[in-house]
mmCIF file of N, CA and C in Angstrom:
data_model
loop_
_atom_site.group_PDB
_atom_site.id
_atom_site.type_symbol
_atom_site.label_atom_id
_atom_site.label_comp_id
_atom_site.label_asym_id
_atom_site.label_seq_id
_atom_site.Cartn_x
_atom_site.Cartn_y
_atom_site.Cartn_z
ATOM 1 N N MET A 1 -31.952 -94.314 108.765
ATOM 2 C CA MET A 1 -33.419 -93.979 109.124
ATOM 3 C C MET A 1 -34.450 -95.053 108.264
ATOM 4 N N PHE A 2 -35.201 -95.498 109.013
ATOM 5 C CA PHE A 2 -36.752 -96.315 107.968
ATOM 6 C C PHE A 2 -37.769 -95.371 107.745
ATOM 7 N N ARG A 3 -38.267 -95.290 106.994
ATOM 8 C CA ARG A 3 -39.324 -94.746 106.628
ATOM 9 C C ARG A 3 -40.477 -95.781 106.436
ATOM 10 N N SER A 4 -42.148 -95.035 106.797
ATOM 11 C CA SER A 4 -42.892 -95.721 106.472
ATOM 12 C C SER A 4 -43.984 -94.783 105.431
ATOM 13 N N LEU A 5 -44.735 -95.715 104.558
ATOM 14 C CA LEU A 5 -45.936 -94.709 103.853
ATOM 15 C C LEU A 5 -46.997 -95.222 104.276
ATOM 16 N N PHE A 6 -47.926 -94.399 104.648
ATOM 17 C CA PHE A 6 -49.273 -94.563 104.697
ATOM 18 C C PHE A 6 -50.275 -93.805 103.920
ATOM 19 N N SER A 7 -51.179 -94.548 103.335
ATOM 20 C CA SER A 7 -51.950 -93.715 102.124
ATOM 21 C C SER A 7 -53.460 -93.478 102.836
ATOM 22 N N GLN A 8 -54.214 -92.826 102.365
ATOM 23 C CA GLN A 8 -55.501 -92.220 102.717
ATOM 24 C C GLN A 8 -56.286 -91.877 101.582
ATOM 25 N N SER A 9 -57.368 -92.536 101.402
ATOM 26 C CA SER A 9 -58.092 -91.876 100.348
ATOM 27 C C SER A 9 -59.032 -90.555 101.018
ATOM 28 N N SER A 10 -59.281 -89.629 100.288
ATOM 29 C CA SER A 10 -60.100 -88.516 100.845
ATOM 30 C C SER A 10 -60.372 -87.833 99.644
ATOM 31 N N GLN A 11 -62.107 -88.174 99.450
ATOM 32 C CA GLN A 11 -62.604 -87.221 98.466
ATOM 33 C C GLN A 11 -61.941 -87.908 96.928
ATOM 34 N N ASN A 12 -61.431 -89.026 96.564
ATOM 35 C CA ASN A 12 -61.023 -89.418 95.823
ATOM 36 C C ASN A 12 -59.645 -89.013 95.323
ATOM 37 N N LYS A 13 -58.932 -88.432 96.425
ATOM 38 C CA LYS A 13 -57.374 -88.298 96.076
ATOM 39 C C LYS A 13 -56.826 -88.827 97.331
ATOM 40 N N GLN A 14 -55.318 -89.270 97.035
ATOM 41 C CA GLN A 14 -54.867 -90.110 97.697
ATOM 42 C C GLN A 14 -53.623 -89.005 98.094
ATOM 43 N N ARG A 15 -53.460 -89.260 99.624
ATOM 44 C CA ARG A 15 -52.644 -88.522 100.400
ATOM 45 C C ARG A 15 -51.574 -89.586 101.226
ATOM 46 N N VAL A 16 -50.262 -89.154 100.747
ATOM 47 C CA VAL A 16 -49.133 -90.103 101.513
ATOM 48 C C VAL A 16 -48.343 -89.349 102.728
ATOM 49 N N THR A 17 -48.342 -89.793 103.664
ATOM 50 C CA THR A 17 -47.569 -89.329 105.003
ATOM 51 C C THR A 17 -46.434 -90.152 105.156
ATOM 52 N N VAL A 18 -45.020 -89.663 104.986
ATOM 53 C CA VAL A 18 -43.995 -90.496 105.314
ATOM 54 C C VAL A 18 -43.407 -90.151 106.633
ATOM 55 N N GLN A 19 -43.202 -90.958 107.434
ATOM 56 C CA GLN A 19 -42.660 -90.763 108.810
ATOM 57 C C GLN A 19 -41.334 -91.890 108.986
ATOM 58 N N GLN A 20 -40.541 -90.751 109.698
ATOM 59 C CA GLN A 20 -39.107 -91.953 110.078
ATOM 60 C C GLN A 20 -38.662 -91.801 111.482
ATOM 61 N N TRP A 21 -38.050 -93.281 111.308
ATOM 62 C CA TRP A 21 -37.620 -93.437 112.449
ATOM 63 C C TRP A 21 -36.333 -94.192 112.884
ATOM 64 N N HIS A 22 -35.862 -93.839 113.761
ATOM 65 C CA HIS A 22 -34.217 -94.493 114.018
ATOM 66 C C HIS A 22 -34.311 -95.730 114.009
ATOM 67 N N PRO A 23 -33.408 -96.847 113.674
ATOM 68 C CA PRO A 23 -33.612 -98.328 114.012
ATOM 69 C C PRO A 23 -34.156 -98.647 115.083
ATOM 70 N N GLN A 24 -33.411 -98.200 116.365
ATOM 71 C CA GLN A 24 -34.005 -98.657 117.753
ATOM 72 C C GLN A 24 -35.629 -98.402 118.133
ATOM 73 N N GLU A 25 -36.098 -97.259 117.248
ATOM 74 C CA GLU A 25 -37.595 -97.303 117.781
ATOM 75 C C GLU A 25 -38.401 -97.873 116.983
ATOM 76 N N LEU A 26 -37.794 -98.297 115.649
ATOM 77 C CA LEU A 26 -38.381 -98.991 114.963
ATOM 78 C C LEU A 26 -38.733 -100.763 115.416
ATOM 79 N N GLN A 27 -37.609 -100.799 115.937
ATOM 80 C CA GLN A 27 -37.465 -102.371 116.530
ATOM 81 C C GLN A 27 -37.982 -102.240 117.824
ATOM 82 N N GLN A 28 -38.312 -101.414 118.915
ATOM 83 C CA GLN A 28 -39.095 -101.331 119.647
ATOM 84 C C GLN A 28 -40.574 -101.818 119.308
ATOM 85 N N ARG A 29 -40.780 -100.849 118.372
ATOM 86 C CA ARG A 29 -42.364 -100.772 117.815
ATOM 87 C C ARG A 29 -42.951 -102.337 117.224
ATOM 88 N N LEU A 30 -42.015 -102.765 116.340
ATOM 89 C CA LEU A 30 -41.690 -104.225 115.961
ATOM 90 C C LEU A 30 -41.769 -105.304 117.295
ATOM 91 N N ALA A 31 -41.065 -105.240 118.065
ATOM 92 C CA ALA A 31 -41.390 -105.876 119.584
ATOM 93 C C ALA A 31 -42.476 -105.663 120.262
ATOM 94 N N GLU A 32 -43.011 -104.738 120.095
ATOM 95 C CA GLU A 32 -44.253 -104.557 120.889
ATOM 96 C C GLU A 32 -45.989 -104.785 120.340
ATOM 97 N N GLY A 33 -45.183 -105.447 118.958
ATOM 98 C CA GLY A 33 -46.374 -106.118 118.202
ATOM 99 C C GLY A 33 -47.444 -105.053 117.568
ATOM 100 N N ASP A 34 -46.785 -103.769 117.407
ATOM 101 C CA ASP A 34 -47.620 -102.607 116.545
ATOM 102 C C ASP A 34 -48.445 -102.803 115.469
ATOM 103 N N THR A 35 -49.414 -103.010 115.254
ATOM 104 C CA THR A 35 -50.376 -103.606 114.364
ATOM 105 C C THR A 35 -50.950 -102.305 113.447
ATOM 106 N N THR A 36 -50.413 -101.339 113.613
ATOM 107 C CA THR A 36 -50.589 -99.904 112.639
ATOM 108 C C THR A 36 -49.347 -99.802 111.612
ATOM 109 N N LEU A 37 -48.703 -100.575 112.108
ATOM 110 C CA LEU A 37 -47.194 -100.132 111.176
ATOM 111 C C LEU A 37 -47.395 -100.893 110.045
ATOM 112 N N GLU A 38 -47.215 -100.198 108.856
ATOM 113 C CA GLU A 38 -46.775 -101.333 107.530
ATOM 114 C C GLU A 38 -45.716 -100.953 107.307
ATOM 115 N N LEU A 39 -44.476 -101.911 106.997
ATOM 116 C CA LEU A 39 -43.174 -101.518 106.937
ATOM 117 C C LEU A 39 -43.068 -101.839 105.025
ATOM 118 N N ILE A 40 -42.973 -101.049 104.124
ATOM 119 C CA ILE A 40 -42.304 -101.063 103.006
ATOM 120 C C ILE A 40 -41.127 -101.175 102.841
ATOM 121 N N ASP A 41 -40.681 -102.408 102.189
ATOM 122 C CA ASP A 41 -38.859 -102.307 101.605
ATOM 123 C C ASP A 41 -39.070 -102.106 100.127
ATOM 124 N N VAL A 42 -38.485 -100.808 99.771
ATOM 125 C CA VAL A 42 -38.349 -100.249 98.574
ATOM 126 C C VAL A 42 -36.964 -100.876 97.620
ATOM 127 N N ARG A 43 -36.389 -101.848 98.584
ATOM 128 C CA ARG A 43 -35.384 -102.179 97.531
ATOM 129 C C ARG A 43 -35.563 -103.462 96.171
ATOM 130 N N THR A 44 -34.630 -103.469 95.442
ATOM 131 C CA THR A 44 -35.271 -104.221 94.131
ATOM 132 C C THR A 44 -35.593 -106.088 94.933
ATOM 133 N N PRO A 45 -36.008 -106.654 93.909
ATOM 134 C CA PRO A 45 -36.552 -107.917 94.556
ATOM 135 C C PRO A 45 -35.215 -108.751 94.864
ATOM 136 N N GLY A 46 -34.048 -109.045 94.333
ATOM 137 C CA GLY A 46 -33.010 -109.931 94.513
ATOM 138 C C GLY A 46 -32.534 -108.931 95.938
ATOM 139 N N GLU A 47 -32.391 -107.935 96.341
ATOM 140 C CA GLU A 47 -31.931 -107.420 97.678
ATOM 141 C C GLU A 47 -32.510 -107.904 98.521
ATOM 142 N N TYR A 48 -34.007 -107.941 98.499
ATOM 143 C CA TYR A 48 -35.417 -108.264 99.404
ATOM 144 C C TYR A 48 -35.236 -109.919 99.678
ATOM 145 N N GLN A 49 -34.695 -110.426 98.316
ATOM 146 C CA GLN A 49 -34.395 -112.132 98.644
ATOM 147 C C GLN A 49 -33.178 -112.265 99.466
ATOM 148 N N TYR A 50 -32.165 -112.019 98.902
ATOM 149 C CA TYR A 50 -30.704 -112.417 99.070
ATOM 150 C C TYR A 50 -30.526 -111.688 100.151
ATOM 151 N N ASP A 51 -30.319 -110.247 100.470
ATOM 152 C CA ASP A 51 -30.176 -109.561 101.211
ATOM 153 C C ASP A 51 -30.843 -109.808 102.998
ATOM 154 N N GLY A 52 -31.884 -110.370 102.756
ATOM 155 C CA GLY A 52 -32.818 -110.641 103.869
ATOM 156 C C GLY A 52 -33.485 -109.232 104.107
ATOM 157 N N HIS A 53 -34.475 -109.395 104.822
ATOM 158 C CA HIS A 53 -35.601 -108.374 104.879
ATOM 159 C C HIS A 53 -36.256 -108.701 106.307
ATOM 160 N N ILE A 54 -36.679 -107.511 106.938
ATOM 161 C CA ILE A 54 -37.607 -107.270 108.184
ATOM 162 C C ILE A 54 -39.010 -108.383 108.036
ATOM 163 N N ALA A 55 -39.038 -109.302 108.929
ATOM 164 C CA ALA A 55 -39.999 -110.275 108.921
ATOM 165 C C ALA A 55 -41.618 -109.255 108.796
ATOM 166 N N GLY A 56 -42.311 -109.790 107.922
ATOM 167 C CA GLY A 56 -43.628 -108.736 108.025
ATOM 168 C C GLY A 56 -43.364 -107.826 106.838
ATOM 169 N N SER A 57 -42.222 -107.450 106.424
ATOM 170 C CA SER A 57 -42.269 -105.989 105.663
ATOM 171 C C SER A 57 -42.864 -106.800 104.087
ATOM 172 N N ARG A 58 -43.077 -105.353 103.019
ATOM 173 C CA ARG A 58 -43.746 -105.675 102.109
ATOM 174 C C ARG A 58 -42.934 -104.924 100.915
ATOM 175 N N LEU A 59 -42.569 -106.294 100.318
ATOM 176 C CA LEU A 59 -41.662 -105.599 98.775
ATOM 177 C C LEU A 59 -42.417 -104.944 97.782
ATOM 178 N N LEU A 60 -42.122 -103.716 97.976
ATOM 179 C CA LEU A 60 -42.586 -102.454 96.800
ATOM 180 C C LEU A 60 -41.422 -101.697 96.219
ATOM 181 N N PRO A 61 -40.781 -102.253 95.352
ATOM 182 C CA PRO A 61 -39.555 -101.738 94.686
ATOM 183 C C PRO A 61 -39.961 -100.274 94.430
ATOM 184 N N LEU A 62 -38.537 -99.300 94.563
ATOM 185 C CA LEU A 62 -39.130 -97.865 94.662
ATOM 186 C C LEU A 62 -39.729 -97.613 93.043
ATOM 187 N N SER A 63 -39.241 -98.287 92.017
ATOM 188 C CA SER A 63 -39.783 -97.453 90.752
ATOM 189 C C SER A 63 -41.557 -97.912 90.753
ATOM 190 N N SER A 64 -41.578 -98.998 91.475
ATOM 191 C CA SER A 64 -43.331 -99.467 91.047
ATOM 192 C C SER A 64 -43.776 -98.416 92.130
ATOM 193 N N LEU A 65 -43.611 -97.849 93.282
ATOM 194 C CA LEU A 65 -44.195 -97.035 94.521
ATOM 195 C C LEU A 65 -44.181 -95.841 93.545
ATOM 196 N N MET A 66 -43.026 -95.281 93.180
ATOM 197 C CA MET A 66 -43.473 -93.950 92.462
ATOM 198 C C MET A 66 -44.585 -94.006 91.421
ATOM 199 N N GLN A 67 -44.449 -95.292 90.410
ATOM 200 C CA GLN A 67 -46.180 -95.004 89.626
ATOM 201 C C GLN A 67 -46.992 -95.024 90.459
ATOM 202 N N ARG A 68 -46.962 -95.687 91.307
ATOM 203 C CA ARG A 68 -48.772 -95.769 92.178
ATOM 204 C C ARG A 68 -48.905 -94.432 92.929
ATOM 205 N N ILE A 69 -47.927 -93.653 93.511
ATOM 206 C CA ILE A 69 -48.086 -92.507 94.346
ATOM 207 C C ILE A 69 -48.301 -91.608 93.098
ATOM 208 N N GLY A 70 -47.743 -91.477 92.046
ATOM 209 C CA GLY A 70 -47.618 -90.904 91.011
ATOM 210 C C GLY A 70 -46.655 -89.847 90.809
#
């Protein structure tokens, strides 16, 4: 399953919501041009570069992500 992370600030606090989709659901949303979707790839830079990635995805390695969301 794929996950997406969305952050919102509310009264100087960050809230993170995680949503999960089956690959077919994600593929459909991407094909429809869903502009509300932000896909974050949490693999290492090497995996992102050499193993391929979904066009438009944003690289944010898991270790960096964990530091950002505290």
